[in-house]
Coordinates of C-alpha atoms and ligand atoms in Angstrom, one line a residue:
M1494 CA 141.7 -93.1 100.6
N1495 CA 139.8 -96.0 100.2
A1496 CA 138.2 -93.7 97.7
L1497 CA 141.8 -93.1 96.0
K1498 CA 141.7 -97.2 95.7
E1499 CA 138.4 -97.0 94.0
K1500 CA 140.0 -95.6 91.5
K1501 CA 142.3 -96.9 90.5
Q1502 CA 140.4 -100.2 90.1
N1503 CA 137.7 -97.8 87.9
S1504 CA 140.1 -96.1 85.8
S1505 CA 141.4 -98.4 82.8
S1506 CA 138.7 -97.4 80.9
Q1507 CA 139.5 -93.4 81.7
I1508 CA 142.9 -94.3 79.7
F1509 CA 141.9 -92.5 76.0
K1510 CA 139.5 -89.4 77.7
N1511 CA 141.1 -86.3 77.1
E1512 CA 142.0 -84.7 80.2
I1513 CA 142.3 -81.0 81.2
R1514 CA 144.0 -79.5 83.6
L1515 CA 143.2 -75.9 84.9
N1516 CA 145.4 -73.7 87.0
A1517 CA 143.8 -72.0 90.9
R1518 CA 145.0 -70.3 94.1
A1519 CA 146.7 -73.6 96.7
V1520 CA 144.3 -72.6 99.7
S1521 CA 143.7 -75.7 101.5
R1522 CA 145.7 -78.4 101.8
G1523 CA 146.0 -82.4 100.1
I1524 CA 145.0 -83.8 97.0
A1525 CA 141.0 -85.8 96.3
V1526 CA 139.3 -87.7 93.0
G1527 CA 135.6 -87.5 92.9
K1528 CA 132.7 -86.0 91.0
I1529 CA 131.5 -83.0 91.1
V1530 CA 128.5 -81.7 93.2
C1531 CA 127.5 -77.5 91.4
L1532 CA 126.6 -75.0 94.1
H1533 CA 124.2 -72.7 93.6
G1534 CA 122.1 -70.1 94.5
R1535 CA 123.1 -66.8 96.7
K1536 CA 121.9 -66.1 100.4
R1537 CA 120.6 -70.3 100.5
Q1538 CA 123.4 -72.9 99.1
F1539 CA 122.1 -75.9 97.4
Y1540 CA 122.3 -77.9 94.7
K1541 CA 120.5 -80.5 93.4
I1542 CA 119.6 -83.6 94.2
N1543 CA 116.9 -86.8 92.6
L1544 CA 114.3 -88.3 95.0
E1545 CA 113.1 -92.1 95.3
A1546 CA 109.3 -91.7 94.4
S1547 CA 109.1 -92.3 98.4
Q1548 CA 110.2 -88.5 99.1
I1549 CA 108.3 -86.7 96.6
E1550 CA 105.0 -86.5 99.3
P1551 CA 107.7 -84.8 101.9
E1552 CA 109.6 -82.7 100.0
L1553 CA 105.6 -81.1 99.1
R1554 CA 105.3 -80.8 102.6
R1555 CA 108.9 -79.0 103.4
F1556 CA 108.2 -77.7 100.1
R1557 CA 105.0 -76.2 101.3
V1558 CA 106.1 -75.3 105.4
A1559 CA 108.6 -73.3 103.6
V1560 CA 106.2 -71.0 101.1
G1561 CA 104.0 -70.2 104.3
L1562 CA 107.0 -69.2 106.6
A1563 CA 108.1 -66.5 104.4
I1564 CA 104.5 -65.7 103.3
G1565 CA 104.6 -65.5 107.2
Q1566 CA 107.3 -63.0 107.6
L1567 CA 106.4 -60.9 104.4
K1568 CA 103.4 -60.0 106.3
K1569 CA 105.0 -59.1 109.4
I1570 CA 107.4 -57.6 108.3
S1571 CA 104.4 -55.3 106.5
S1572 CA 102.8 -54.8 108.8
Q1573 CA 105.5 -52.9 111.3
K1574 CA 105.1 -49.3 111.1
S1575 CA 108.1 -48.4 112.6
D1576 CA 110.8 -46.1 111.0
K1577 CA 113.4 -48.5 110.2
I1578 CA 111.0 -49.0 107.6
I1579 CA 110.0 -46.3 104.9
E1580 CA 106.9 -46.9 102.9
T1581 CA 108.8 -47.3 99.1
K1582 CA 110.1 -50.1 102.1
V1583 CA 107.0 -51.3 102.6
N1584 CA 105.0 -51.3 99.0
I1585 CA 107.9 -53.4 97.7
F1586 CA 107.0 -56.2 101.1
D1587 CA 103.8 -56.2 99.6
A1588 CA 104.5 -56.4 96.0
H1589 CA 106.7 -59.7 97.4
L1590 CA 104.0 -61.3 99.2
L1591 CA 102.0 -60.9 96.0
I1592 CA 104.4 -63.6 94.2
L1593 CA 105.0 -65.4 96.9
E1594 CA 101.4 -66.1 97.6
D1595 CA 100.8 -66.3 93.7
K1596 CA 98.9 -70.1 93.4
S1597 CA 100.4 -70.7 90.0
L1598 CA 103.7 -70.6 91.0
H1599 CA 103.5 -72.8 93.8
S1600 CA 101.0 -75.2 91.3
K1601 CA 104.1 -74.7 88.7
I1602 CA 107.4 -75.2 92.0
E1603 CA 104.9 -78.6 92.9
N1604 CA 105.1 -80.3 89.1
N1605 CA 108.5 -79.4 88.9
I1606 CA 108.7 -81.9 92.2
R1607 CA 106.8 -84.1 90.5
E1608 CA 107.4 -84.9 87.9
Q1609 CA 111.1 -84.3 87.8
K1610 CA 111.9 -86.3 91.3
I1611 CA 114.1 -83.5 92.1
N1612 CA 114.3 -81.6 95.5
A1613 CA 112.2 -77.9 96.8
E1614 CA 115.5 -75.9 96.2
W1615 CA 116.4 -77.3 92.9
A1616 CA 112.3 -76.6 91.9
V1617 CA 112.2 -73.5 93.0
K1618 CA 115.4 -72.5 90.9
I1619 CA 114.1 -73.8 87.4
V1620 CA 110.8 -72.0 88.1
T1621 CA 112.0 -68.4 89.0
D1622 CA 115.4 -68.5 86.6
D1623 CA 112.7 -68.9 83.8
Y1624 CA 110.4 -66.2 85.0
I1625 CA 113.9 -63.4 86.0
A1626 CA 114.4 -64.4 82.2
K1627 CA 111.2 -63.5 80.7
F1628 CA 111.1 -60.2 82.9
K1629 CA 114.6 -59.9 82.0
S1630 CA 113.3 -59.9 78.5
I1631 CA 110.8 -57.2 78.6
S1632 CA 112.0 -53.7 76.7
D1633 CA 108.7 -51.8 79.1
E1634 CA 111.8 -50.8 81.3
H1635 CA 110.0 -50.5 83.7
L1636 CA 108.8 -54.4 84.5
R1637 CA 111.6 -55.4 83.3
E1638 CA 113.2 -54.7 86.5
R1639 CA 111.1 -56.4 88.2
Y1640 CA 113.0 -59.1 87.8
I1641 CA 114.8 -58.4 90.8
D1642 CA 111.4 -58.6 92.6
L1643 CA 111.6 -62.5 91.9
E1644 CA 114.6 -63.6 92.8
D1645 CA 114.6 -61.6 96.7
V1646 CA 110.9 -64.2 96.3
A1647 CA 113.2 -66.7 95.5
D1648 CA 115.7 -66.2 97.8
R1649 CA 112.8 -66.1 100.3
I1650 CA 111.2 -69.4 100.2
L1651 CA 115.2 -71.1 99.1
T1652 CA 115.8 -69.3 103.0
A1653 CA 112.5 -70.5 104.1
L1654 CA 113.5 -74.1 102.7
G1655 CA 117.1 -73.8 104.9
G1656 CA 115.2 -73.2 108.3
G1657 CA 113.8 -76.6 108.5
N1658 CA 114.9 -80.3 108.2
S1659 CA 116.3 -79.3 105.0
I1660 CA 118.2 -82.4 102.7
F1661 CA 121.7 -81.8 102.0
R1662 CA 122.7 -85.3 101.0
L1663 CA 126.0 -86.1 98.7
E1664 CA 126.8 -89.2 96.4
K1665 CA 130.6 -90.6 98.3
N1666 CA 133.8 -89.1 97.0
S1667 CA 131.6 -85.8 96.1
I1668 CA 133.5 -82.1 95.7
I1669 CA 132.3 -79.2 95.8
V1670 CA 132.3 -76.3 93.0
A1671 CA 130.8 -73.8 92.7
K1672 CA 131.1 -69.5 92.7
E1673 CA 131.5 -68.7 96.7
V1674 CA 131.1 -71.1 99.7
K1675 CA 129.7 -69.4 102.4
P1676 CA 131.3 -70.2 105.7
S1677 CA 127.3 -71.7 107.1
T1678 CA 127.1 -74.0 104.4
L1679 CA 130.3 -75.7 104.6
I1680 CA 129.5 -76.3 108.4
E1681 CA 125.8 -77.8 107.0
L1682 CA 127.9 -80.0 104.0
T1683 CA 130.5 -81.1 106.5
G1684 CA 127.9 -83.4 108.2
C1685 CA 127.4 -85.0 104.6
Q1686 CA 131.4 -85.4 103.8
P1687 CA 132.8 -83.4 101.1
Q1688 CA 135.9 -84.3 99.8
A1689 CA 137.3 -80.9 98.1
I1690 CA 135.6 -77.5 97.5
I1691 CA 136.5 -75.5 94.2
T1692 CA 135.5 -71.7 93.9
E1693 CA 136.1 -69.3 91.2
N1694 CA 136.3 -66.7 94.2
G1695 CA 137.6 -66.7 97.8
G1696 CA 141.1 -65.6 99.4
W1697 CA 143.9 -68.0 101.6
T1698 CA 141.8 -65.5 104.8
S1699 CA 138.3 -66.7 103.8
H1700 CA 135.9 -67.6 106.3
T1701 CA 135.2 -71.0 104.4
F1702 CA 138.7 -71.1 103.6
I1703 CA 139.7 -71.2 107.5
L1704 CA 137.4 -73.6 107.7
A1705 CA 138.2 -75.9 104.7
R1706 CA 142.7 -76.3 106.6
E1707 CA 140.4 -76.7 109.9
L1708 CA 138.2 -79.2 108.8
N1709 CA 141.0 -80.9 106.2
L1710 CA 139.7 -80.5 103.0
P1711 CA 141.3 -79.5 99.7
A1712 CA 140.7 -76.6 98.2
V1713 CA 141.3 -74.2 95.5
T1714 CA 140.2 -70.5 94.5
G1715 CA 140.2 -68.8 91.1
L1716 CA 139.3 -70.1 89.1
K1717 CA 136.9 -68.2 86.3
K1718 CA 133.5 -69.2 85.9
I1719 CA 134.3 -72.5 86.5
L1720 CA 130.6 -73.5 87.2
R1721 CA 130.2 -73.4 83.2
R1722 CA 132.8 -75.0 82.5
V1723 CA 131.9 -78.6 84.7
K1724 CA 129.2 -79.7 84.8
T1725 CA 127.1 -81.7 88.1
G1726 CA 129.2 -85.8 87.9
D1727 CA 131.8 -84.6 85.8
E1728 CA 135.5 -86.8 87.1
V1729 CA 137.7 -83.7 88.3
V1730 CA 141.3 -83.8 90.9
V1731 CA 142.6 -81.7 93.4
D1732 CA 145.6 -81.1 93.4
G1733 CA 145.5 -78.4 97.2
F1734 CA 148.9 -78.3 97.4
G1735 CA 149.9 -77.5 93.6
G1736 CA 147.1 -75.3 93.1
Q1737 CA 145.7 -77.3 89.8
I1738 CA 141.8 -79.3 89.5
I1739 CA 142.1 -82.2 86.5
L1740 CA 138.8 -82.5 84.7
N1741 CA 138.5 -86.5 82.9
P1742 CA 141.8 -87.8 84.1
I1743 CA 143.0 -89.9 82.4
K1744 CA 144.1 -93.2 84.6
K1745 CA 148.5 -92.4 84.5
T1746 CA 147.4 -88.5 86.0
L1747 CA 144.9 -90.3 89.1
Q1748 CA 147.9 -93.2 89.8
K1749 CA 149.9 -90.0 90.4
Y1750 CA 147.5 -88.3 92.2
L1751 CA 147.5 -91.8 93.9
V1752 CA 151.0 -91.6 95.5
T1753 CA 150.8 -87.5 96.4
A1754 CA 147.6 -88.1 98.2
Q1755 CA 149.6 -92.1 100.0
E1756 CA 152.3 -89.9 100.6
F1757 CA 150.2 -86.6 102.3
E1758 CA 148.5 -89.6 104.1
Q1759 CA 151.8 -90.9 105.9
D1760 CA 152.7 -87.4 107.1
K1761 CA 150.1 -86.4 108.8
S1762 CA 149.8 -89.2 110.5
A1763 CA 153.4 -89.4 111.8
N1764 CA 152.2 -85.8 112.7
L1765 CA 150.4 -87.3 115.0
E1766 CA 151.9 -88.3 118.3
T1767 CA 151.4 -86.4 121.2
V1768 CA 153.1 -83.6 122.7
K1769 CA 154.9 -82.4 125.6
G1770 CA 156.7 -79.9 127.2
K1771 CA 157.1 -76.3 126.2
L1772 CA 158.4 -75.8 122.9
K1773 CA 161.6 -73.6 122.9
T1774 CA 163.2 -71.8 119.8
L1775 CA 166.8 -73.7 119.9
D1776 CA 168.1 -70.2 122.1
G1777 CA 165.2 -71.7 124.1
K1778 CA 163.2 -69.1 123.9
E1779 CA 159.2 -70.4 124.4
V1780 CA 156.8 -69.6 122.0
K1781 CA 153.2 -69.9 123.0
I1782 CA 151.0 -72.6 121.4
R1783 CA 147.6 -71.6 120.7
A1784 CA 144.4 -73.6 118.4
N1785 CA 142.0 -71.4 116.3
L1786 CA 138.4 -73.2 116.8
D1787 CA 135.4 -72.7 115.2
L1788 CA 134.0 -75.9 115.3
P1789 CA 135.6 -77.6 119.1
K1790 CA 135.2 -80.6 119.0
G1791 CA 138.8 -80.2 117.2
Y1792 CA 140.2 -79.3 120.6
A1793 CA 141.2 -82.6 121.2
Q1794 CA 143.4 -83.1 118.6
A1795 CA 145.1 -79.1 119.3
K1796 CA 146.1 -80.3 122.6
C1797 CA 147.6 -83.8 121.2
F1798 CA 149.3 -81.4 119.0
G1799 CA 150.8 -79.9 122.7
A1800 CA 147.9 -76.2 121.7
Q1801 CA 147.8 -74.3 124.8
G1802 CA 144.2 -73.2 125.0
I1803 CA 141.9 -71.5 122.4
G1804 CA 143.8 -68.1 121.4
L1805 CA 140.4 -68.0 119.6
Y1806 CA 135.9 -69.4 119.6
R1807 CA 134.9 -67.7 116.9
S1808 CA 131.1 -67.6 118.1
E1809 CA 129.9 -66.3 115.1
F1810 CA 130.1 -70.0 113.4
L1811 CA 126.9 -70.5 116.7
F1812 CA 125.6 -68.5 114.6
N1813 CA 125.6 -70.0 111.7
Q1814 CA 124.7 -73.3 113.9
F1815 CA 121.9 -72.2 115.1
K1816 CA 121.0 -70.0 111.8
G1817 CA 120.2 -67.1 114.3
F1818 CA 121.2 -65.4 117.5
P1819 CA 121.1 -68.7 120.3
T1820 CA 119.1 -68.0 123.1
E1821 CA 121.3 -67.4 126.3
Q1822 CA 121.1 -70.8 127.7
E1823 CA 121.9 -71.6 124.9
Q1824 CA 124.7 -69.6 124.7
V1825 CA 125.2 -70.9 128.0
E1826 CA 125.5 -74.0 127.6
A1827 CA 128.4 -73.9 124.6
Y1828 CA 130.3 -71.6 126.7
R1829 CA 130.4 -73.4 129.7
K1830 CA 131.2 -77.1 127.3
I1831 CA 133.7 -75.3 125.9
A1832 CA 135.9 -74.0 128.8
R1833 CA 135.2 -77.5 130.5
M1834 CA 137.2 -78.5 127.6
V1835 CA 140.2 -76.5 127.7
G1836 CA 140.3 -76.3 132.1
E1837 CA 142.6 -74.1 132.6
E1838 CA 144.6 -73.2 129.5
A1839 CA 141.6 -71.4 129.0
V1840 CA 139.6 -69.5 126.2
R1841 CA 139.5 -66.1 124.8
I1842 CA 136.5 -65.9 123.4
R1843 CA 135.6 -63.7 120.4
T1844 CA 132.1 -62.5 120.6
F1845 CA 129.3 -62.3 117.5
D1846 CA 131.4 -60.9 114.6
L1847 CA 128.8 -60.9 112.0
S1848 CA 127.3 -58.4 109.5
V1849 CA 123.9 -57.1 109.3
E1850 CA 123.6 -59.6 106.0
Q1851 CA 124.2 -62.2 108.4
L1852 CA 121.2 -61.7 109.9
A1853 CA 118.0 -61.4 107.8
D1854 CA 116.9 -58.5 108.9
E1855 CA 114.8 -57.4 106.2
T1856 CA 114.5 -53.6 107.7
E1857 CA 118.3 -53.2 107.8
E1858 CA 119.0 -51.8 103.7
K1859 CA 122.0 -54.2 102.1
E1860 CA 125.3 -53.1 102.6
K1861 CA 127.3 -52.0 99.3
N1862 CA 130.6 -52.7 101.4
P1863 CA 129.8 -55.3 104.1
A1864 CA 133.6 -55.8 105.5
L1865 CA 133.5 -51.5 106.3
G1866 CA 129.9 -52.1 106.6
L1867 CA 127.7 -52.7 110.0
R1868 CA 129.8 -56.2 111.5
A1869 CA 131.7 -57.4 114.6
I1870 CA 131.1 -55.1 117.1
R1871 CA 129.1 -51.7 115.6
L1872 CA 127.0 -54.7 114.4
S1873 CA 127.0 -56.1 118.6
L1874 CA 126.7 -52.9 119.3
S1875 CA 123.4 -51.8 117.7
Y1876 CA 121.7 -54.7 119.1
R1877 CA 122.2 -54.0 122.1
D1878 CA 119.8 -56.4 123.4
E1879 CA 121.6 -59.7 121.3
F1880 CA 124.4 -58.3 122.5
R1881 CA 123.6 -58.0 126.2
V1882 CA 122.3 -62.2 126.3
Q1883 CA 126.3 -62.8 124.8
L1884 CA 127.6 -61.2 127.4
R1885 CA 125.4 -62.6 130.1
A1886 CA 125.9 -65.5 129.0
L1887 CA 129.3 -65.4 128.6
L1888 CA 129.9 -63.7 132.0
Q1889 CA 127.5 -66.3 133.6
A1890 CA 129.9 -69.5 132.4
S1891 CA 132.9 -67.8 133.2
T1892 CA 132.6 -68.6 136.8
E1893 CA 135.5 -70.8 136.6
N1894 CA 137.5 -67.5 135.3
N1895 CA 138.4 -69.3 132.1
I1896 CA 136.8 -68.2 129.5
S1897 CA 138.1 -64.0 128.4
I1898 CA 136.0 -62.1 126.3
V1899 CA 138.0 -60.9 123.2
L1900 CA 135.9 -57.7 121.1
P1901 CA 136.4 -57.9 117.2
M1902 CA 136.9 -55.1 115.2
I1903 CA 137.3 -52.2 117.3
S1904 CA 138.8 -49.0 115.2
D1905 CA 138.1 -46.3 118.9
V1906 CA 138.2 -46.7 122.4
A1907 CA 135.3 -45.7 123.1
E1908 CA 133.5 -49.4 121.3
I1909 CA 135.5 -50.2 124.8
L1910 CA 134.0 -48.6 127.2
Q1911 CA 130.7 -49.0 126.2
T1912 CA 130.9 -52.9 126.5
K1913 CA 133.1 -52.1 129.6
K1914 CA 129.8 -49.8 131.1
L1915 CA 127.2 -53.3 129.6
L1916 CA 129.4 -55.6 131.2
E1917 CA 129.0 -53.9 134.2
R1918 CA 125.0 -53.6 134.2
E1919 CA 124.5 -57.7 133.0
K1920 CA 126.8 -58.7 136.4
E1921 CA 124.9 -56.2 137.9
K1922 CA 121.6 -58.1 137.1
L1923 CA 123.1 -61.5 137.4
K1924 CA 123.5 -60.4 140.9
K1925 CA 119.9 -58.9 142.0
R1926 CA 118.6 -62.9 139.9
K1927 CA 121.2 -64.6 142.3
I1928 CA 122.7 -66.2 139.4
E1929 CA 126.7 -67.0 139.5
Y1930 CA 129.3 -65.5 137.3
G1931 CA 132.9 -64.3 137.2
S1932 CA 135.3 -61.7 135.9
P1933 CA 136.2 -62.2 132.3
R1934 CA 139.1 -60.7 131.3
L1935 CA 138.5 -58.7 128.0
G1936 CA 141.0 -58.4 124.6
A1937 CA 141.1 -56.0 121.7
M1938 CA 140.8 -57.7 118.5
I1939 CA 143.1 -54.9 116.5
E1940 CA 142.3 -55.3 113.0
V1941 CA 141.7 -52.2 111.9
P1942 CA 144.4 -49.5 111.2
S1943 CA 142.8 -47.4 113.3
A1944 CA 143.4 -49.3 116.2
V1945 CA 146.9 -49.7 115.4
L1946 CA 147.2 -46.4 115.8
M1947 CA 145.4 -45.6 119.0
I1948 CA 147.7 -48.8 120.6
D1949 CA 148.5 -46.9 124.1
E1950 CA 145.0 -46.1 124.5
I1951 CA 143.0 -49.5 123.8
A1952 CA 146.0 -51.5 125.9
E1953 CA 145.6 -49.0 129.0
E1954 CA 141.3 -50.7 128.9
V1955 CA 142.0 -53.9 128.4
D1956 CA 143.9 -57.2 129.9
F1957 CA 145.2 -58.6 126.8
L1958 CA 145.1 -57.4 122.6
C1959 CA 144.3 -60.7 119.9
L1960 CA 146.3 -59.4 116.6
G1961 CA 144.2 -60.8 113.9
T1962 CA 145.8 -59.9 110.6
N1963 CA 143.4 -61.2 108.1
D1964 CA 141.9 -58.3 109.2
L1965 CA 144.7 -56.0 109.1
V1966 CA 145.9 -57.1 106.4
Q1967 CA 142.7 -55.8 104.5
Y1968 CA 142.0 -52.7 106.0
L1969 CA 145.5 -51.6 106.0
L1970 CA 146.5 -51.9 101.7
A1971 CA 142.5 -51.8 101.2
V1972 CA 142.6 -55.8 100.0
D1973 CA 139.0 -57.8 99.7
R1974 CA 140.3 -60.8 100.9
D1975 CA 137.3 -62.2 99.4
N1976 CA 137.7 -61.1 95.9
E1977 CA 140.1 -63.5 94.2
A1978 CA 140.4 -60.5 91.6
V1979 CA 143.1 -58.6 93.7
A1980 CA 144.0 -61.3 95.4
D1981 CA 147.6 -60.7 94.6
W1982 CA 147.8 -57.8 96.7
F1983 CA 147.1 -59.3 99.6
R1984 CA 150.8 -59.0 101.2
T1985 CA 151.0 -60.4 104.5
L1986 CA 154.9 -58.8 104.3
H1987 CA 154.3 -55.9 102.9
P1988 CA 155.6 -52.8 105.1
A1989 CA 153.4 -51.2 105.8
V1990 CA 151.8 -54.6 107.7
L1991 CA 155.6 -55.0 109.2
R1992 CA 155.1 -51.9 110.6
S1993 CA 151.7 -52.1 112.7
I1994 CA 152.6 -55.9 113.5
K1995 CA 155.3 -55.1 114.9
T1996 CA 153.9 -51.1 117.0
V1997 CA 150.5 -52.9 118.3
L1998 CA 153.8 -55.6 120.2
Q1999 CA 155.8 -53.0 121.5
A2000 CA 152.9 -51.2 122.3
A2001 CA 151.7 -55.0 124.2
T2002 CA 155.1 -54.5 126.8
R2003 CA 154.9 -51.1 126.5
R2004 CA 152.1 -51.9 128.9
E2005 CA 153.3 -55.8 130.2
I2006 CA 150.4 -57.6 128.2
P2007 CA 149.4 -60.5 126.0
V2008 CA 149.6 -60.3 122.3
I2009 CA 148.4 -63.0 120.6
V2010 CA 148.6 -62.8 117.3
C2011 CA 145.5 -65.0 115.2
G2012 CA 145.2 -64.6 111.3
E2013 CA 145.8 -67.8 109.6
M2014 CA 149.5 -65.3 109.6
A2015 CA 150.6 -66.9 112.4
G2016 CA 149.8 -70.2 111.3
S2017 CA 151.7 -69.7 108.5
P2018 CA 155.0 -70.9 108.3
V2019 CA 157.0 -69.4 106.3
Y2020 CA 155.5 -66.2 107.8
V2021 CA 156.2 -67.3 111.4
P2022 CA 160.1 -66.7 112.0
V2023 CA 159.0 -62.9 111.2
L2024 CA 155.9 -63.0 113.4
L2025 CA 158.9 -64.1 115.9
G2026 CA 161.8 -61.6 115.5
L2027 CA 159.5 -58.8 115.6
G2028 CA 158.5 -59.7 119.3
A2029 CA 155.5 -62.4 118.5
T2030 CA 155.4 -65.3 121.0
E2031 CA 152.0 -66.1 121.3
L2032 CA 150.5 -67.7 118.1
S2033 CA 147.1 -69.1 117.8
M2034 CA 146.4 -71.2 115.0
N2035 CA 144.2 -73.3 112.3
V2036 CA 144.8 -76.7 114.2
N2037 CA 145.6 -78.4 110.7
S2038 CA 148.9 -75.4 111.1
I2039 CA 150.3 -76.7 114.9
P2040 CA 152.4 -79.8 113.7
R2041 CA 154.5 -77.3 111.1
I2042 CA 154.5 -75.0 113.1
R2043 CA 156.4 -76.3 115.9
K2044 CA 158.3 -77.8 113.5
I2045 CA 159.4 -74.6 112.4
I2046 CA 159.9 -73.1 114.9
S2047 CA 161.6 -75.6 117.7
E2048 CA 164.3 -75.7 113.7
I2049 CA 165.0 -71.8 113.9
A2050 CA 166.7 -69.9 117.0
M2051 CA 164.8 -66.5 118.6
E2052 CA 168.2 -64.4 117.6
E2053 CA 168.0 -65.3 113.9
A2054 CA 164.2 -64.5 113.3
Q2055 CA 165.8 -60.8 115.1
E2056 CA 168.4 -60.7 113.0
I2057 CA 165.8 -61.1 109.6
V2058 CA 163.6 -57.9 111.0
E2059 CA 166.6 -56.2 111.2
K2060 CA 167.7 -56.7 107.7
L2061 CA 164.1 -55.4 106.8
D2062 CA 164.1 -52.7 107.7
G2063 CA 165.3 -50.1 104.7
C2064 CA 162.4 -52.7 102.1
R2065 CA 160.0 -50.0 100.4
S2066 CA 157.8 -53.2 99.7
A2067 CA 156.6 -56.6 99.6
D2068 CA 158.4 -57.5 96.9
E2069 CA 161.3 -56.1 98.9
V2070 CA 159.9 -58.1 101.6
E2071 CA 159.8 -61.3 100.8
E2072 CA 163.2 -61.3 98.8
A2073 CA 165.1 -60.3 101.5
V2074 CA 163.6 -62.8 103.5
S2075 CA 163.3 -65.9 100.9
G2076 CA 167.1 -65.0 100.6
F2077 CA 168.0 -65.1 104.0
Y2078 CA 165.3 -68.5 103.9
Q2079 CA 167.7 -69.7 101.5
E2080 CA 171.0 -68.9 103.0
K2081 CA 170.1 -70.4 106.9
W2082 CA 167.7 -72.8 106.7
A2083 CA 167.5 -74.2 103.2
H2084 CA 166.8 -76.9 104.6
L2085 CA 162.8 -75.7 106.2
F2086 CA 162.2 -73.6 103.3
S2087 CA 162.0 -74.7 99.3
K2088 CA 163.3 -71.6 97.3
D2089 CA 159.8 -70.5 95.5
I2090 CA 157.6 -69.9 98.7
F2091 CA 156.3 -66.6 97.7
Q2092 CA 155.9 -67.8 94.2
Q2093 CA 154.4 -71.1 94.1
N2094 CA 150.3 -69.5 93.8
R2095 CA 151.1 -65.9 92.3
N2096 CA 149.7 -64.9 88.9
K2097 CA 148.3 -67.9 87.4
K2098 CA 145.3 -66.9 85.8
N2099 CA 143.4 -69.2 83.1
Ligands
PEP296 C1 141.1 -62.0 111.7 O1 140.9 -61.1 110.6 O2 142.7 -62.0 111.8 C2 140.9 -62.8 112.8 C3 141.6 -63.5 113.2 O3 139.6 -62.9 112.8 P1 138.7 -63.4 110.5 O4 139.0 -64.4 110.3 O5 137.3 -63.7 111.7 O6 138.6 -62.2 110.5
MG297 MG1 139.3 -60.2 111.8

C-alpha cells in the first residue's frame, strides 16, 4: 500500500502520457502498480541486472565456477557407457563440450560482464543470442542447425549459474513480465517480493498461478507477445480482478486503482479474524476445510481461517527449493516440521509429482508431451532409489501417525500395489536398522480418466482418495492446463467432469473411505455449491480462498446444492451446465453471486 501512496504522489507528471490497456485473463486476485522487469530464459529464468563496480569481480568468479560446473557435468555424461546413452548422444555431448570449452566464448561473455556491468546471465544471453543469430543465417542447412547446440550450451551455463548463489534481487514495486514463469523461478523470486506477474502463457490451474494465489500475488495471463510490447522499467497497472494491464497509466487511472487496491486490502483484513468451530451449511451439514500448501509457512494463516490440517502438500516444492532431490535426512526434517505444525489434524503429503524435464537428467530424451510422459508416480517408480528415499523419509516422519501419503497420477491399481511393496520393504530395512517409523495411511490422487473408471478397485487398495480436479479436467477433456491457447476449452463444469466426480464420490461412500477434493475447483466460490451437491464434504484449497469459501458454504443449504445438481442431469454440454448453474444462483443466491460469473474471463482477446 505504501508503494501505491508513493505512486499517487509522483504521478502528476504523467498526466499527458498515452496509456495502453490490454485485456488479459485474471488468474490471481489483486491490484498492483509498479515497474516492469522482463524475465527471459527457458530452463532457467533470469533478467538483466546492472552491477555496481564492486560486484564485477565476484560476478566473473560466479561465471567461471558455473562454466567449470557445466564442463564437469558434460564430461561425466560423456564418459558414462551406460545402455541409456546411445552413441549419437555421446557425440552431441562432445560437441557441446567443445563449445563450452571455447576460450573466445568465455572472454566475450566476461568482457560483457566487465564493460557493460551486467550480470552473468544477461551477458551469456547477449553473446549466445548473437552467435545463434549468425548460425541461423548460414545457408548450409547442416551447419545452420548447429544453433540448437548453442541454445543447449547457453541453457546449461544458465542452469549452472542458478546452482550457486544467484543474485536474484528486484527493485521495490517490480512486476514480472515473461512468456511464462516457472514455479521454481517464482519460489526463487519470492524473497525479492515482486508485486505481480504478467505472462503470455499459463492457465488458472498452472502451478505458478496456484502458487501466486497462495502468495497473494496478483497475476494475469494470456497477453500474446507481451515481451515485444514492453521493456524493463515501463510503468504498469495490473488488474487481477477484471483481467487487464494498463501500460503508462495516467494519473486518473492510478487514482482509481489506488482506491480499488485499498478496498481490497480492507476486505482482506476484515477476513483475518480467527475462525472457531465446525463449518456447517444452513441446514446443518458439516463440511471440512483443509489447506493446500506448497510453502508450509502458510499454515498458521490457514489455521486462523479454520483449516483442519493440510489436505495436500505438494512435496515437489521441496525439490524446487533444494534444486534437486533432497537427501533422506533433509526430507525427514521437512516432513516432521510440517507434521508438528498440523498436529492431530494431519497432513497428506503427496509424493514427488515431477516430470522428467525437471530432473535435468541428460540421459533422458526430451519429451514431446510431458503431461502424458514420465511424470508423478510413473517417474517415482522409474527412479526407484529416489522413491525409496522419499518413502523411507515419510515412514520415519510418521511416528506421530499424523502423516498420510498420497500417490499422484494413479492410472492403474498396479502402481498402488508396487508402492505398497516398496513401503513394506523400506519398513523392514528401518526395522533392521532399529530406526523408529510409523504407519502412514495411503491415498491415491484421482485425476486420470482410467482411475475414475477403475475407482472401485482403487478404492479397495487405499485408505482415502484425493480428487485432483486440475488434472482430471486436463486429461478428461484433453486440454493442456498450462496452454493459454486452449484455456476456453478448460471447462470445469463439463458434464463429463461432473459425472466423473460423482462416480468417485459414490464409490468412496460405498467403500466408506473419505474423499478430499483438492483441485482448484474446491477453492472457487462458483464451483463449491456444485461440488457439495455432488456429495463432497471435504475440500482442500489455497489458504487465501478459505474465507470466501467458508462464507459461501455457511450461507447456503446442502439441500439447495443437491437441487442444483439434480437440475444439471439433462445438460449435454459445459455451456448448458453453466447456464443452468448461473440461472439457479441468480434465482436463489443473487446476494452471493453476480450475473456474469462464467463470462468474466472468457473470450477476451487482444
Ligand atoms: C490436481 O491435479 O487437481 C491437483 C490437486 O494436483 P496438481 O495441481 O498439483 O497437479
Ligand atoms: Mg494433479
